[in-house]
Amino acid sequence: MSQKHSEQLDQLAELLRKLPPERIEEAFGKTERVSLYLSPLEKDAVRATAESFGLTLNSYIVRVLMLVENLLRGEDPRK
């Protein structure tokens, strides 16, 4: 891990220590469900792409949706 990434992780850990546990759970807890209907071919294609990035199907879909949201807001997609 680079020095820059190590410093950023230290900063993040310090910020998280200041938050009450319920706020962390609210932000990071996976409690909601969304149904998505795909054909078997679509699902296989999306899963293959997700796996090529080392992600689960759910993680991949969430990241793509967040990327689209950032693009629509005019934000840098690399953030």
PDB file of C-alpha atoms in Angstrom:
ATOM      1  CA  MET A   1       0.000   0.000   0.000  1.00  0.00           C
ATOM      2  CA  SER A   2       1.342   3.425  -0.886  1.00  0.00           C
ATOM      3  CA  GLN A   3       2.102   6.060   1.733  1.00  0.00           C
ATOM      4  CA  LYS A   4      -0.730   8.224   0.358  1.00  0.00           C
ATOM      5  CA  HIS A   5      -3.291   5.427   0.689  1.00  0.00           C
ATOM      6  CA  SER A   6      -2.042   4.551   4.160  1.00  0.00           C
ATOM      7  CA  GLU A   7      -2.459   8.163   5.275  1.00  0.00           C
ATOM      8  CA  GLN A   8      -5.944   8.331   3.756  1.00  0.00           C
ATOM      9  CA  LEU A   9      -6.971   5.148   5.564  1.00  0.00           C
ATOM     10  CA  ASP A  10      -5.634   6.554   8.839  1.00  0.00           C
ATOM     11  CA  GLN A  11      -7.698   9.721   8.294  1.00  0.00           C
ATOM     12  CA  LEU A  12     -10.801   7.671   7.539  1.00  0.00           C
ATOM     13  CA  ALA A  13     -10.297   5.531  10.646  1.00  0.00           C
ATOM     14  CA  GLU A  14      -9.965   8.670  12.770  1.00  0.00           C
ATOM     15  CA  LEU A  15     -13.207  10.086  11.353  1.00  0.00           C
ATOM     16  CA  LEU A  16     -15.054   6.806  11.930  1.00  0.00           C
ATOM     17  CA  ARG A  17     -13.891   6.681  15.564  1.00  0.00           C
ATOM     18  CA  LYS A  18     -15.740   9.954  16.166  1.00  0.00           C
ATOM     19  CA  LEU A  19     -19.069   8.678  14.826  1.00  0.00           C
ATOM     20  CA  PRO A  20     -21.613   6.906  17.022  1.00  0.00           C
ATOM     21  CA  PRO A  21     -22.030   3.208  16.088  1.00  0.00           C
ATOM     22  CA  GLU A  22     -25.623   3.716  14.947  1.00  0.00           C
ATOM     23  CA  ARG A  23     -24.486   6.287  12.364  1.00  0.00           C
ATOM     24  CA  ILE A  24     -21.914   3.858  10.988  1.00  0.00           C
ATOM     25  CA  GLU A  25     -24.547   1.118  10.782  1.00  0.00           C
ATOM     26  CA  GLU A  26     -26.927   3.517   9.045  1.00  0.00           C
ATOM     27  CA  ALA A  27     -24.298   4.402   6.450  1.00  0.00           C
ATOM     28  CA  PHE A  28     -22.757   0.985   5.864  1.00  0.00           C
ATOM     29  CA  GLY A  29     -25.321  -1.554   7.037  1.00  0.00           C
ATOM     30  CA  LYS A  30     -26.972  -3.550   4.297  1.00  0.00           C
ATOM     31  CA  THR A  31     -30.611  -3.703   5.386  1.00  0.00           C
ATOM     32  CA  GLU A  32     -32.528  -2.780   2.246  1.00  0.00           C
ATOM     33  CA  ARG A  33     -33.405  -4.968  -0.710  1.00  0.00           C
ATOM     34  CA  VAL A  34     -34.066  -4.085  -4.346  1.00  0.00           C
ATOM     35  CA  SER A  35     -35.388  -6.591  -6.857  1.00  0.00           C
ATOM     36  CA  LEU A  36     -33.948  -6.574 -10.334  1.00  0.00           C
ATOM     37  CA  TYR A  37     -35.287  -8.769 -13.090  1.00  0.00           C
ATOM     38  CA  LEU A  38     -32.810  -9.904 -15.730  1.00  0.00           C
ATOM     39  CA  SER A  39     -32.773 -12.588 -18.340  1.00  0.00           C
ATOM     40  CA  PRO A  40     -30.358 -15.438 -17.622  1.00  0.00           C
ATOM     41  CA  LEU A  41     -28.079 -14.128 -20.390  1.00  0.00           C
ATOM     42  CA  GLU A  42     -28.076 -10.613 -18.943  1.00  0.00           C
ATOM     43  CA  LYS A  43     -27.348 -11.923 -15.457  1.00  0.00           C
ATOM     44  CA  ASP A  44     -24.472 -14.067 -16.707  1.00  0.00           C
ATOM     45  CA  ALA A  45     -22.991 -11.129 -18.598  1.00  0.00           C
ATOM     46  CA  VAL A  46     -23.239  -8.752 -15.632  1.00  0.00           C
ATOM     47  CA  ARG A  47     -21.866 -11.377 -13.235  1.00  0.00           C
ATOM     48  CA  ALA A  48     -18.915 -12.065 -15.568  1.00  0.00           C
ATOM     49  CA  THR A  49     -18.111  -8.365 -15.741  1.00  0.00           C
ATOM     50  CA  ALA A  50     -18.396  -8.022 -11.953  1.00  0.00           C
ATOM     51  CA  GLU A  51     -16.083 -10.984 -11.420  1.00  0.00           C
ATOM     52  CA  SER A  52     -13.563  -9.544 -13.869  1.00  0.00           C
ATOM     53  CA  PHE A  53     -13.274  -6.587 -11.453  1.00  0.00           C
ATOM     54  CA  GLY A  54     -13.141  -8.868  -8.421  1.00  0.00           C
ATOM     55  CA  LEU A  55     -16.600  -7.801  -7.271  1.00  0.00           C
ATOM     56  CA  THR A  56     -19.802  -9.562  -6.381  1.00  0.00           C
ATOM     57  CA  LEU A  57     -22.823  -8.984  -8.565  1.00  0.00           C
ATOM     58  CA  ASN A  58     -24.395  -6.749  -5.891  1.00  0.00           C
ATOM     59  CA  SER A  59     -21.236  -4.702  -5.319  1.00  0.00           C
ATOM     60  CA  TYR A  60     -20.769  -4.193  -9.030  1.00  0.00           C
ATOM     61  CA  ILE A  61     -24.345  -3.017  -9.596  1.00  0.00           C
ATOM     62  CA  VAL A  62     -24.168  -0.594  -6.655  1.00  0.00           C
ATOM     63  CA  ARG A  63     -20.848   0.835  -7.854  1.00  0.00           C
ATOM     64  CA  VAL A  64     -22.150   1.306 -11.394  1.00  0.00           C
ATOM     65  CA  LEU A  65     -25.264   3.058 -10.099  1.00  0.00           C
ATOM     66  CA  MET A  66     -23.150   5.342  -7.895  1.00  0.00           C
ATOM     67  CA  LEU A  67     -20.889   6.127 -10.855  1.00  0.00           C
ATOM     68  CA  VAL A  68     -23.900   7.081 -12.990  1.00  0.00           C
ATOM     69  CA  GLU A  69     -25.223   9.268 -10.170  1.00  0.00           C
ATOM     70  CA  ASN A  70     -21.867  11.065  -9.900  1.00  0.00           C
ATOM     71  CA  LEU A  71     -21.737  11.587 -13.669  1.00  0.00           C
ATOM     72  CA  LEU A  72     -25.242  13.034 -13.682  1.00  0.00           C
ATOM     73  CA  ARG A  73     -24.217  15.439 -10.925  1.00  0.00           C
ATOM     74  CA  GLY A  74     -21.158  16.456 -12.919  1.00  0.00           C
ATOM     75  CA  GLU A  75     -18.725  15.015 -10.391  1.00  0.00           C
ATOM     76  CA  ASP A  76     -15.406  13.382 -11.208  1.00  0.00           C
ATOM     77  CA  PRO A  77     -16.228   9.656 -11.618  1.00  0.00           C
ATOM     78  CA  ARG A  78     -12.806   8.684 -10.233  1.00  0.00           C
ATOM     79  CA  LYS A  79     -13.659   9.936  -6.741  1.00  0.00           C
TER      80      LYS A  79
END
